[in-house]
Short mmCIF file of C-alpha atoms and ligand atoms in Angstrom, two decimals:
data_model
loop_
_atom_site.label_atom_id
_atom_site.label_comp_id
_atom_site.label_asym_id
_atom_site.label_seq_id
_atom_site.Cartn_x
_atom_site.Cartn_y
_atom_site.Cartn_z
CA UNK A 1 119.50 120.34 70.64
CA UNK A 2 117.38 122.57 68.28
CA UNK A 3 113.84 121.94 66.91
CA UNK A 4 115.65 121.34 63.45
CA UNK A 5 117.86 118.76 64.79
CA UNK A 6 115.36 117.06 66.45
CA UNK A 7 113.32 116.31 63.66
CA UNK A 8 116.27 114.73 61.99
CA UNK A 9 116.20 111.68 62.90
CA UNK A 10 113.37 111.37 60.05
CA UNK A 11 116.32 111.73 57.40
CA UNK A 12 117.55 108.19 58.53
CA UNK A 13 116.65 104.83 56.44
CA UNK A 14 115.02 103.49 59.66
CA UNK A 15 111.96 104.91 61.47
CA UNK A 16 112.43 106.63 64.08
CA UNK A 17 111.46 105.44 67.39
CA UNK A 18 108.88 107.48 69.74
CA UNK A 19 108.20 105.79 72.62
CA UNK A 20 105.64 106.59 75.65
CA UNK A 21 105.35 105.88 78.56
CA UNK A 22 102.16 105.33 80.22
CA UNK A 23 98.86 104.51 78.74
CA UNK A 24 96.67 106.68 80.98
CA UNK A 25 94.38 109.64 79.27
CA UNK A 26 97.54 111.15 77.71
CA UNK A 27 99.78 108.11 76.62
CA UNK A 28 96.74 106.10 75.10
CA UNK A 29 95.33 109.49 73.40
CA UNK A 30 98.91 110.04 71.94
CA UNK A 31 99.23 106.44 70.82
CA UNK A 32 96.13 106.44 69.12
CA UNK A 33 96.94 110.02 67.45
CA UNK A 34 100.43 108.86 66.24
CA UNK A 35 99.00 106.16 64.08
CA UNK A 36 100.03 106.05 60.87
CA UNK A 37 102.89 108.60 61.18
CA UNK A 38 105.87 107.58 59.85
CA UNK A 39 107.56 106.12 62.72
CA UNK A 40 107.79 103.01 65.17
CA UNK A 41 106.16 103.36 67.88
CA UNK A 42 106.33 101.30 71.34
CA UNK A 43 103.63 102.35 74.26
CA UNK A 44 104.95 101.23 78.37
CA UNK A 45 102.39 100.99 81.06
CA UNK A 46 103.11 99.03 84.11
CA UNK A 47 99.76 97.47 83.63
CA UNK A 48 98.62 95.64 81.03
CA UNK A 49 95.00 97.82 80.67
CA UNK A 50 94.04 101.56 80.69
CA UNK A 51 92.28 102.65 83.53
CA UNK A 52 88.92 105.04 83.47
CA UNK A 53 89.96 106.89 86.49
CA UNK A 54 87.19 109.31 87.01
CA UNK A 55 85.33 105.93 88.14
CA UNK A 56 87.48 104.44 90.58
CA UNK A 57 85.50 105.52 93.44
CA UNK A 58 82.61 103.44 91.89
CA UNK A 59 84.86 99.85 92.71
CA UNK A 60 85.24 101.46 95.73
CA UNK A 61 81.94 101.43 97.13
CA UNK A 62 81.02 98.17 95.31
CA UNK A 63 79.32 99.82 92.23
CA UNK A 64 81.26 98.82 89.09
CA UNK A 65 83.61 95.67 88.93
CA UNK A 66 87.18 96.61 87.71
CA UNK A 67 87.19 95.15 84.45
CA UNK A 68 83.79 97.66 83.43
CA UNK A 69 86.22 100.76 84.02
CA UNK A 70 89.69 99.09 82.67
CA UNK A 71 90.50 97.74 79.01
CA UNK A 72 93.39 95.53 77.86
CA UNK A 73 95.72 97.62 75.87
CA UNK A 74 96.76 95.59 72.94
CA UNK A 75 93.24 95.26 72.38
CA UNK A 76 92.68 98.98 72.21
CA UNK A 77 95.67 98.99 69.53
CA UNK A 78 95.01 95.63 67.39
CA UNK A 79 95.43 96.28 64.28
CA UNK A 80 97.66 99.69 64.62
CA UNK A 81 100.96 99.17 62.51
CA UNK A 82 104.18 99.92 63.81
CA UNK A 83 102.63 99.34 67.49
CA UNK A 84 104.36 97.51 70.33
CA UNK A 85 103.06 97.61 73.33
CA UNK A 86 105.43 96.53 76.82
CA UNK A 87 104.63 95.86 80.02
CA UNK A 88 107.00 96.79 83.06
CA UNK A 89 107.81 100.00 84.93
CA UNK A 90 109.75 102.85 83.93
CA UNK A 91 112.21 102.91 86.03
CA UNK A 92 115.08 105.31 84.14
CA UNK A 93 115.09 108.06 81.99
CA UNK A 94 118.64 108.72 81.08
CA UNK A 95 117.89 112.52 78.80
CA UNK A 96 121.10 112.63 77.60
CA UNK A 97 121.83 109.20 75.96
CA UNK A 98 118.31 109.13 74.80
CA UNK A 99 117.03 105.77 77.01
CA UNK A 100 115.24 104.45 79.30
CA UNK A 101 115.11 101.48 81.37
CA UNK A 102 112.51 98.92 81.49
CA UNK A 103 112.33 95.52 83.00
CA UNK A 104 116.12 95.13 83.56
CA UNK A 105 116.92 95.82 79.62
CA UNK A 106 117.32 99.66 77.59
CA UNK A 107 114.94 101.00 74.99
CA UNK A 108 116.33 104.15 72.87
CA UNK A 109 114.53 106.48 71.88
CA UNK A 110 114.59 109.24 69.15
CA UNK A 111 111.31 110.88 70.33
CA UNK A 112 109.96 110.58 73.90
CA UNK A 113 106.57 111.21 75.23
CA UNK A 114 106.02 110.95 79.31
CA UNK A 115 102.59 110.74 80.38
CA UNK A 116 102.98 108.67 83.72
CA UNK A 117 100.75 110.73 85.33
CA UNK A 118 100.81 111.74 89.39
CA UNK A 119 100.16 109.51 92.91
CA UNK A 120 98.24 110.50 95.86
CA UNK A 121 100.06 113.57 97.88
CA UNK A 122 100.01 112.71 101.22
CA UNK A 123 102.13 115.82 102.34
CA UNK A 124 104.47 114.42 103.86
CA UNK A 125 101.68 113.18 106.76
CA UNK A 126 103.31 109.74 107.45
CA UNK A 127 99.80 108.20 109.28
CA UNK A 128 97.96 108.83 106.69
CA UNK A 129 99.93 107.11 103.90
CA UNK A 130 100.26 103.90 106.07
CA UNK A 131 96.48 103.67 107.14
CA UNK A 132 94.35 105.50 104.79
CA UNK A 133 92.81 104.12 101.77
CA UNK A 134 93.39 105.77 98.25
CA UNK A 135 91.81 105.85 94.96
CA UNK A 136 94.28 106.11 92.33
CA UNK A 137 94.48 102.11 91.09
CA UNK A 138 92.21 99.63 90.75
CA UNK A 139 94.09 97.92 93.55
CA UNK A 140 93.67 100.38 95.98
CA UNK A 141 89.87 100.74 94.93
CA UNK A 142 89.11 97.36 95.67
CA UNK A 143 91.68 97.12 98.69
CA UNK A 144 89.16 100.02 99.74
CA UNK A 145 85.90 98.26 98.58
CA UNK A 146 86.97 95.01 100.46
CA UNK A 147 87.53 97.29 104.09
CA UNK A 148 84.17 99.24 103.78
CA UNK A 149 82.01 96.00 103.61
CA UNK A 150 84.22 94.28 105.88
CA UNK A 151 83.50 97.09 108.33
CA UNK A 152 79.39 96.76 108.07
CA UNK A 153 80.30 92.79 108.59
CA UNK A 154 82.52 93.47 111.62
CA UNK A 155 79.94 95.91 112.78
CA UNK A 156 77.24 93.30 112.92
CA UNK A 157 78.58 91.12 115.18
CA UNK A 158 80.03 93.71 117.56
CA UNK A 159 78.07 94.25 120.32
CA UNK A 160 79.85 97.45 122.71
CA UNK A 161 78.17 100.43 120.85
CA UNK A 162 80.87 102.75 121.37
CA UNK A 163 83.09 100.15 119.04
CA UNK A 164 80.16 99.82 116.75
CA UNK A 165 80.20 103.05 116.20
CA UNK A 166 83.88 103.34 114.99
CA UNK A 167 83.30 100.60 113.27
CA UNK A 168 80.54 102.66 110.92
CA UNK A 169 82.01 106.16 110.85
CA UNK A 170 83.95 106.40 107.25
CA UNK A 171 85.70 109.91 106.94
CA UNK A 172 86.88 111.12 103.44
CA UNK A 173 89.58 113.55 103.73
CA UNK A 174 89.46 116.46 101.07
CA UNK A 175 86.33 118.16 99.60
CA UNK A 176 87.52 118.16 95.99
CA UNK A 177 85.81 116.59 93.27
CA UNK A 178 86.90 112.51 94.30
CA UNK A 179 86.26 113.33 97.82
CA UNK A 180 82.50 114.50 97.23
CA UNK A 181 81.49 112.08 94.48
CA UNK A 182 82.96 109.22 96.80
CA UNK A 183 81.19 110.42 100.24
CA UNK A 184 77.53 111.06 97.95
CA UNK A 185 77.97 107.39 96.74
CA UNK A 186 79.30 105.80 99.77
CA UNK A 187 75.93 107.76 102.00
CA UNK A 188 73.79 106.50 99.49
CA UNK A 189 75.08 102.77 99.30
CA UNK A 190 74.82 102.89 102.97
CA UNK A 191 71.30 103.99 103.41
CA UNK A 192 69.98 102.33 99.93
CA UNK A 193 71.54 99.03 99.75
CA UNK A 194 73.43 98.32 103.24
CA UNK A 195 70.91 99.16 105.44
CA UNK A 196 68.51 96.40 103.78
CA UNK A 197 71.40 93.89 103.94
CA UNK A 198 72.17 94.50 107.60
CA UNK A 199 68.39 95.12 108.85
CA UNK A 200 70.21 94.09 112.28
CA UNK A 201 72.23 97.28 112.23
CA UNK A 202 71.30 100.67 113.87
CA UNK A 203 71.85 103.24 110.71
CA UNK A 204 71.96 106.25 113.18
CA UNK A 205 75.66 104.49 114.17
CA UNK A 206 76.80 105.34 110.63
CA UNK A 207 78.61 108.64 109.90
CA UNK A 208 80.15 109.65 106.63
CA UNK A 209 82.45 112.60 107.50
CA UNK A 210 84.13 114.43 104.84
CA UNK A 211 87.05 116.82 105.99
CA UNK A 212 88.11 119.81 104.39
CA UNK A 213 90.79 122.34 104.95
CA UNK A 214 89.22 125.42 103.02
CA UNK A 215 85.70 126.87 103.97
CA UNK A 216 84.05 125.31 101.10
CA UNK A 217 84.18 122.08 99.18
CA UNK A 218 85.11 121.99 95.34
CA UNK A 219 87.33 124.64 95.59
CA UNK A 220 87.50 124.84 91.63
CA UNK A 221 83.66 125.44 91.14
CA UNK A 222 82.28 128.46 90.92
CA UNK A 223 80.42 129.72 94.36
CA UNK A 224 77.07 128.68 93.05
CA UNK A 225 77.99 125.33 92.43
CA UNK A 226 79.68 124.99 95.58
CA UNK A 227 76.48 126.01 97.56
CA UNK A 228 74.68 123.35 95.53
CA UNK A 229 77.10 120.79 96.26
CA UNK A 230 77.21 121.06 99.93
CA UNK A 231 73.37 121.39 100.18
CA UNK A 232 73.44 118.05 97.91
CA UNK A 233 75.56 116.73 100.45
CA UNK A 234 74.16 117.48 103.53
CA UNK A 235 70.68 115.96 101.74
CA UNK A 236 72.11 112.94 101.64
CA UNK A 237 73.37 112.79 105.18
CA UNK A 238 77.22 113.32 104.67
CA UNK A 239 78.56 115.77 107.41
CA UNK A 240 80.94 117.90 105.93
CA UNK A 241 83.49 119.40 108.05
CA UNK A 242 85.15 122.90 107.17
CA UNK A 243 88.43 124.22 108.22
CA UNK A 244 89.28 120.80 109.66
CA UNK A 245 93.12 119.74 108.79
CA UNK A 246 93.92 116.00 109.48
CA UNK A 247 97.30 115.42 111.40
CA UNK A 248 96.99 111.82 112.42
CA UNK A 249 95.57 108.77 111.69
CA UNK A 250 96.49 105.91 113.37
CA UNK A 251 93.97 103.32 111.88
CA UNK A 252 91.38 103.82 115.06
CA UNK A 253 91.34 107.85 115.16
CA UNK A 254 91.28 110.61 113.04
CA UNK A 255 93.55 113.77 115.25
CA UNK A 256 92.64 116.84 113.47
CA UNK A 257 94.61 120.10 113.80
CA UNK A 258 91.79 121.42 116.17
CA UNK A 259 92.54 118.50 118.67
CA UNK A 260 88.87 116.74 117.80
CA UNK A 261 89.07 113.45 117.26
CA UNK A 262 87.16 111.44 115.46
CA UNK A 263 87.23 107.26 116.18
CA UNK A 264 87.35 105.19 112.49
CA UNK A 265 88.21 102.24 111.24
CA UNK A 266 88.21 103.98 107.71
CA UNK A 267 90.02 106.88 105.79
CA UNK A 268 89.96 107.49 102.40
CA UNK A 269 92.41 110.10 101.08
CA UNK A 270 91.54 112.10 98.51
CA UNK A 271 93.26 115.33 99.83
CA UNK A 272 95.92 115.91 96.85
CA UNK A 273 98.17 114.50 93.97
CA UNK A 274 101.73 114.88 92.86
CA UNK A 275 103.33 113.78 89.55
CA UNK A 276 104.89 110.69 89.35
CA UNK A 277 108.05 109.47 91.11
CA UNK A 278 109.44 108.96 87.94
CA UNK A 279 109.43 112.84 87.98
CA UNK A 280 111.67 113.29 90.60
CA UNK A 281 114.72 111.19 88.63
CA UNK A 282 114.59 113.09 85.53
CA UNK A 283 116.77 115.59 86.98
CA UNK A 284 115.13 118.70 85.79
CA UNK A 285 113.46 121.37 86.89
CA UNK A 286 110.02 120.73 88.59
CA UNK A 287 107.24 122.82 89.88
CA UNK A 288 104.58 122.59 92.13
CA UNK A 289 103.39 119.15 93.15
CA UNK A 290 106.88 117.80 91.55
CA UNK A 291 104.99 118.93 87.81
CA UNK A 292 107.97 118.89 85.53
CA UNK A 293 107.96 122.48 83.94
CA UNK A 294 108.23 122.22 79.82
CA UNK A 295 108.02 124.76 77.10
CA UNK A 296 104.54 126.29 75.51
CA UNK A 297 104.94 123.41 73.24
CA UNK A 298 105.27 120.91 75.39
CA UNK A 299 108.79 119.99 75.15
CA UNK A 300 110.96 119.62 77.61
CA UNK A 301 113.49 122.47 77.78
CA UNK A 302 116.73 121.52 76.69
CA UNK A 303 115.46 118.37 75.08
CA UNK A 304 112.99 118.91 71.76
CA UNK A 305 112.45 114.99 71.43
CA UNK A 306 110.82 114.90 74.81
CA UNK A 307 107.39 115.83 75.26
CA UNK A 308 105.85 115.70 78.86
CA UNK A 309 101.80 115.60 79.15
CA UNK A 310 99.20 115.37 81.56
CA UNK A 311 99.46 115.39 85.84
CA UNK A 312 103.23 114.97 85.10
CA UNK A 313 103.51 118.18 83.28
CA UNK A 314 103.37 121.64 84.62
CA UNK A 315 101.68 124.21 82.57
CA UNK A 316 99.64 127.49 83.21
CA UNK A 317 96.95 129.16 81.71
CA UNK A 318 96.43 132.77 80.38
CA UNK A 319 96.21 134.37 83.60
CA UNK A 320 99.24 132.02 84.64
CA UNK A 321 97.48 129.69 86.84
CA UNK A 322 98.54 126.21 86.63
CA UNK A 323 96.36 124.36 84.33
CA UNK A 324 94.62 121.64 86.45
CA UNK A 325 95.08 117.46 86.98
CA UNK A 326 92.28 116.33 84.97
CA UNK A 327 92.11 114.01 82.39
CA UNK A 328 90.27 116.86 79.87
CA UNK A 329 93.72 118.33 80.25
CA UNK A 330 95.95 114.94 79.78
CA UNK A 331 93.61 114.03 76.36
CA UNK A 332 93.85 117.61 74.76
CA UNK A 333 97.75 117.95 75.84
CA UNK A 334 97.95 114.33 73.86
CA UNK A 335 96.51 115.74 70.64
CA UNK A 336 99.05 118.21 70.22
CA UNK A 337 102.54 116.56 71.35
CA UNK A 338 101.46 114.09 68.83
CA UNK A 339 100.74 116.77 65.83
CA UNK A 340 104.31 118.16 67.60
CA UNK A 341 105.89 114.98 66.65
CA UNK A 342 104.50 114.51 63.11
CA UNK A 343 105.55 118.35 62.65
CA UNK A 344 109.03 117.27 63.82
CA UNK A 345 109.16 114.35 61.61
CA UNK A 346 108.10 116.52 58.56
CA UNK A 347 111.19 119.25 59.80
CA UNK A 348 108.25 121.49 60.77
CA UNK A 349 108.16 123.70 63.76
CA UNK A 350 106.29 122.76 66.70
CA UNK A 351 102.87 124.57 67.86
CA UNK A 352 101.61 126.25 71.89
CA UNK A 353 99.22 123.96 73.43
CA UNK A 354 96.14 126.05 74.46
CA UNK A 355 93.74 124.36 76.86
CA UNK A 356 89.77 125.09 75.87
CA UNK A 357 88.07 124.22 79.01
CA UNK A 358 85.25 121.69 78.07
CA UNK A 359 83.57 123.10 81.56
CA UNK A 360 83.34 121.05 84.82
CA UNK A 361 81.14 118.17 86.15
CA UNK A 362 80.65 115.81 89.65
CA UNK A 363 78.24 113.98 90.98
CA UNK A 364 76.68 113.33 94.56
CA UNK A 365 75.13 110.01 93.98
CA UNK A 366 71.78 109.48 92.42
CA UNK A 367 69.51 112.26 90.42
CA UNK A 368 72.57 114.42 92.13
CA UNK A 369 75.03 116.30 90.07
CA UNK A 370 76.98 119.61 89.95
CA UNK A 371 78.03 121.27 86.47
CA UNK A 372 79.38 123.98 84.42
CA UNK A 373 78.95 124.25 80.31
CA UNK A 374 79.16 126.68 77.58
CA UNK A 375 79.28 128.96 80.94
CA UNK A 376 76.03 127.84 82.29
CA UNK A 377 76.03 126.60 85.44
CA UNK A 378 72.98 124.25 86.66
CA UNK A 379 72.88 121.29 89.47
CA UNK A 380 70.39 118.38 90.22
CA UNK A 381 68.97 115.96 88.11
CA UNK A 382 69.63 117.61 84.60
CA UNK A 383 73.47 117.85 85.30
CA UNK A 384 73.18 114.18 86.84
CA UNK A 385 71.95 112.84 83.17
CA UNK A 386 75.11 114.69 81.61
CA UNK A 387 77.30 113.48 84.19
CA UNK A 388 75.91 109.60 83.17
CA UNK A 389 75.63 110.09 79.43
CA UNK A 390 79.12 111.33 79.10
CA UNK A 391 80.86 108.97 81.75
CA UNK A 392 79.34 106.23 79.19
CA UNK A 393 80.07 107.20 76.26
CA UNK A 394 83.71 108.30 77.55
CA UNK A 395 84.38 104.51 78.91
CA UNK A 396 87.07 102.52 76.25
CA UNK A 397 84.76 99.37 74.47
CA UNK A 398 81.41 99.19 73.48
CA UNK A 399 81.12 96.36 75.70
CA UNK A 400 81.68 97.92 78.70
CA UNK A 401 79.87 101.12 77.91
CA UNK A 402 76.67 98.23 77.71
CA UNK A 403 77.18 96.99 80.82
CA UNK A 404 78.00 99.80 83.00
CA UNK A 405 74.74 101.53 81.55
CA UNK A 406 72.75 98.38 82.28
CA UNK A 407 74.43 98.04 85.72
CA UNK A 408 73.21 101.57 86.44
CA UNK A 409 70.01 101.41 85.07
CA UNK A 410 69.65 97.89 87.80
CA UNK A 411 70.98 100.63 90.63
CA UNK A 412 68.15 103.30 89.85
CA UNK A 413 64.95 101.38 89.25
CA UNK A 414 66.09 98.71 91.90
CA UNK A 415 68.09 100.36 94.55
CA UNK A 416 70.45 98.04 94.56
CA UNK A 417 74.15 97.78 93.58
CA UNK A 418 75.62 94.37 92.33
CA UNK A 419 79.03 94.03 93.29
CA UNK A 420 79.41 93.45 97.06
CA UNK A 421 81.46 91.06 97.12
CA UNK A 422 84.90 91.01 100.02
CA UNK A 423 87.26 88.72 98.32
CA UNK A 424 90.84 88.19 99.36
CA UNK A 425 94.14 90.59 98.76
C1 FAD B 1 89.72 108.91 91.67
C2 FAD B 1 89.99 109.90 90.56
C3 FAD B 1 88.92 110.59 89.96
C4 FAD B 1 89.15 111.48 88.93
N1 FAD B 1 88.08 112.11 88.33
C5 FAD B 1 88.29 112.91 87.26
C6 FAD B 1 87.19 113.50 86.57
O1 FAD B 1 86.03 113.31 86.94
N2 FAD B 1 87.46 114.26 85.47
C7 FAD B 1 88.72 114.47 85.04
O2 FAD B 1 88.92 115.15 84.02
N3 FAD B 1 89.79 113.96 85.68
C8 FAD B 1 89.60 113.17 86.78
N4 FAD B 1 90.66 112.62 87.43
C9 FAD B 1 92.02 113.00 87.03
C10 FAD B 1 92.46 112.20 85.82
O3 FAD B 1 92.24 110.83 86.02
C11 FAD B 1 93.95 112.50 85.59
O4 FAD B 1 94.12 113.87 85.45
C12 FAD B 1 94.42 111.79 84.34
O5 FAD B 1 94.35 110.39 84.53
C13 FAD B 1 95.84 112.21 83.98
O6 FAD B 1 96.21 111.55 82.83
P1 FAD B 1 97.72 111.14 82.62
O7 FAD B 1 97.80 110.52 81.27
O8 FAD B 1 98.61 112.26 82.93
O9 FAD B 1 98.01 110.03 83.73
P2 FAD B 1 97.25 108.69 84.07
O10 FAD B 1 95.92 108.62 83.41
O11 FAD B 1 97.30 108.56 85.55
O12 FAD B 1 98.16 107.59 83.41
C14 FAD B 1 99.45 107.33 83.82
C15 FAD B 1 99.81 105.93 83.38
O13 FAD B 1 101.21 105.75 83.54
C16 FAD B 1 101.46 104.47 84.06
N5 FAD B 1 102.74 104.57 84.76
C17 FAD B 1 103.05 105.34 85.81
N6 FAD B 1 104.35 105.23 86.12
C18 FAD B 1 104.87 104.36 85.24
C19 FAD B 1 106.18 103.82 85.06
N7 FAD B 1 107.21 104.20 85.83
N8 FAD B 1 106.37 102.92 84.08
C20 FAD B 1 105.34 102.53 83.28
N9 FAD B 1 104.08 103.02 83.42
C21 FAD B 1 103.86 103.92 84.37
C22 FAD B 1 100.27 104.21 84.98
O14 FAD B 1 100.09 102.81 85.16
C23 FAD B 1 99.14 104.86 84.20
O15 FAD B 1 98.50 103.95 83.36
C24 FAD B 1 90.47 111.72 88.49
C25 FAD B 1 91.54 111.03 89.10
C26 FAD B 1 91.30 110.14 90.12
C27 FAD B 1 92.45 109.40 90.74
#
C-alpha cells in the first residue's frame, strides 16, 4: 500500500481511526499532538498512568513515592475530543487485516502508531533474570525498594559478620546512565540516611559495587565526562569495577567471568534493553536489540498506516549509528509520526524524522551531576541544578512537580529521605 492510499481512508464519511499503543514518552507525546486532527483516536497502555521513567531509580532507593513520578492517563487527556483511552495489553498485531487484539476483543485500525517501548535485556543470562532486581516499572522499583531496606533490617539482627556482610553489599550491574545514577543515590542513602537509622550497624560492612563490562562507565559520554563521573563515584564510596562481565547470580553470589565472586543478597540490572515482546510477533524485520527497522519517515515498510516510535523502533543517525533508547528520542520521534498522520489525512506526503540531540545529562546523587549542552560539557554542582530543574519541570502535573521539588528540597537541607517504608508485594 502506497502513501496515497494510505491517506485515503480520510475520503470516508467516518473518521478514521488511529490508534496507539502505549502511553510512554512516545504514545502520550503522539496523543497529545494528534488532538484536534480530524480523526478518532483511541490510546492502549497496559496501565492505567504514564510513567516518568528517568526516575524510577528514585522509588527504588526510597526517594520518591510512585504516584510523584506516574499520572493517571485520562486525566492527562480530559477534555481532548475524539479521545478514548483502554486499558489491557496488546497482545496482537495482525498488519495485514489492519487489527489488533486487546483484552480478548479486536480494535481496527486505519492508522497505527506503536510506541510500546523495550524491557530489560538480560542476554539471554537465565540467573540474572530470576534473581536480579530491575528498574523498568514501578513494580519492579518498589519490589526493589522493599529488598534494599529489608536487607539493612535483616542485617541488624544478624550477628555472623561474614553473613552481615552479604547482607550489605548491593552490586549494580552496568555502568550506563541508570546504573550510575542508581549506585550515587543508593551510596548516599546509605551513608546519609541509613546509617543514622541503623546507628547499630558497622557502615564499613556496606559495599555498593557497580560492574561494568567496558573500561569506562557511561559509555555514551564524552571522555571528559566519563572521568568526572567515575571520580564522582568513587567520592561517594561506590567501587566501580571495570572489565568485569557477570555470568551468574544465584541470589547469594555474584560469578563474574574472571571467576571472582562476590557474596549479595542484591542485584540490580541495569546492563541493557530490548524492544518490546510485542516486537517479536509483528513478523517483520527487526534489528538490533529486536528494534523493528522502519522507513526515514517512520513507517513501517510495507505498511504506510503504521508508524513505529521510540525503544521499539530502530533508526540511525547521519553517520548511521543507531539513534539511542532515550526518551528525548521517543518525544521528538512522536512529534513527527503525528504531523505524518495529519499529512496523510490531508493526502500529503510524509516527512524524514531528524533527531537534534538536546545534549546529555546524569546525576551521582547530591550537588553531583554529569552533562553535555549546546556542546559544552561541565560536571558538579552546576550540571546537578540542570539535572533538578529540568527533571521538574519535565514531570506530567503541576501537582507533582510541587511535591517532588518540596520532597527534594526536605532531602538537601535535612539529609533525610521520606519514603522508607517495606510494605507487602
Ligand atoms: C530506569 C530508567 C531510566 C531512564 N533514564 C532516562 C533519562 O534520564 N533520559 C532519557 O532520555 N531516557 C531515559 N530512559 C529511557 C526512556 O525512559 C525510554 O527511552 C523511553 O521511555 C522510551 O519511550 P517509549 O515511548 O518508546 O516507551 P515507554 O516510555 O517505555 O512506553 C511504553 C509504554 O507501552 C506500554 N506497553 C508496553 N507493551 C504494551 C502492550 N503490549 N499493550 C499495551 N501497552 C503496552 C507500557 O506500559 C508503557 O507505558 C530511562 C529508562 C529507564 C528504564
Amino acid at each position: 500500500m502506497d502513501n496515497r492510499r494510505a491517506g485515503s481512508a480520510m475520503l470516508g464519511k467516518r473518521l478514521p481511526h488511529v490508534v496507539v499503543v502505549g502511553a510512554g514518552f512516545g504514545g502520550l507525546e503522539t496523543a497529545k499532538r494528534l488532538a484536534g486532527a480530524p480523526a478518532r483516536l483511541t490510546l492502549i497502555d497496559k496501565h492505567n498512568y504514564h510513567v516518568f521513567q528517568p526516575l524510577l531509580y528514585q522509588v527504588a532507593i526510597a526517594g520518591l513515592v510512585p504516584s510523584q513520578i506516574a499520572y493517571p492517563v485520562r486525566t492527562i487527556f480530559r477534555g481532548q475530543k475524539h479521545f478514548d483511552f483502554q486499558m489491557g495489553e496488546v497482545s496482537e498485531v495482525n498488519l495485514a487485516e489492519r487489527y489488533l487484539r486487546l483484552n480478548g476483543s479486536v480494535i481496527a485500525y486505519d492508522y497505527l502508531v506503536l510506541a510500546a517501548g523495550g524491557r530489560t535485556n538480560f542476554f539471554g543470562l537465565a540467573s540474572a533474570e530470576q534473581n536480579a532486581f530491575e528498574l523498568k516499572s514501578v513494580e519492579t522499583a518498589v519490589a526493589a525498594r522493599n529488598h534494599l531496606l529489608r536487607m539493612f533490617e535483616v542485617a541488624s539482627r544478624e550477628a555472623d559478620a561474614e553473613k552481615r556482610r552479604e547482607l550489605l553489599t548491593f552490586v549494580i550491574a552496568g555502568g550506563g546512565p541508570t546504573g550510575v545514577e542508581t549506585a550515587g543515590a543508593l551510596a548516599e542513602l546509605i551513608r546519609l540516611v541509613l546509617a543514622r537509622d541503623y546507628p547499630q550497624l558497622d557502615l564499613s560492612d556496606v559495599r555498593v559495587v557497580l560492574l561494568e563490562a567496558a573500561d569506562h562507565v557511561m559509555g555514551s559520554y564524552p571522555q571528559g565526562l566519563r572521568e568526572a563521573t567515575l571520580r564522582l563515584l568513587r567520592r561517594k564510596n561506590v567501587e566501580v569495577l571495570f572489565g568485569s562481565r557477570l555470568t551468574d547470580y544465584n541470589g547469594r553470589q555474584v560469578t563474574l567471568a574472571s571467576g571472582e565472586i562476590i557474596p549479595s543478597q542484591t542485584l540490580i540490572w541495569t546492563a541493557g534493553v530490548r524492544a518490546n515482546a510485542l516486537m517479536d510477533r509483528l513478523g517483520v524485520e527487526q534489528a538490533s536489540m529486536g528494534r523493528v527497522r522502519v522507513e526515514s519517515t517512520l513507517q513501517l515498510p510495507g505498511h504506510p498506516g503504521v508508524f513505529v516510535i521510540g525503544d521499539a523502533a530502530y533508526v540511525e543517525d547521519d553517520q548511521g549509528a543507531p539513534l539511542p533508547m532515550l526518551a528525548t528520542v521517543a518525544q521528538q520521534q512522536a512529534r513527527l509520526a503525528a504531523a505524518n498522520i495529519r499529512r496523510l489525512l490531508h493526502g500529503d506526503v510524509p516527512r524524514p524524522f531528524r533527531y537534534r540531540d538536546p545534549g546529555l545529562l546524569a546525576t551521582i546523587g547530591r550537588n553531583a551531576a554529569v552533562a553535555r549542552i549546546w556542546g559544552l560539557s561541565f560536571s558538579g554542582f552546576p550540571a546537578w541544578v540542570i539535572w533538578v530543574a529540568l527533571h521538574i519541570f519535565r514531570l506530567i502535573g503541576f501537582r507533582n512537580r510541587l511535591v517532588v521539588l518540596i520532597n527534594w528540597a526536605w532531602d538537601y537541607f535535612f539529609y533525610d529521605t521520606q519514603v522508607r517504608l517495606i510494605t507487602r508485594e
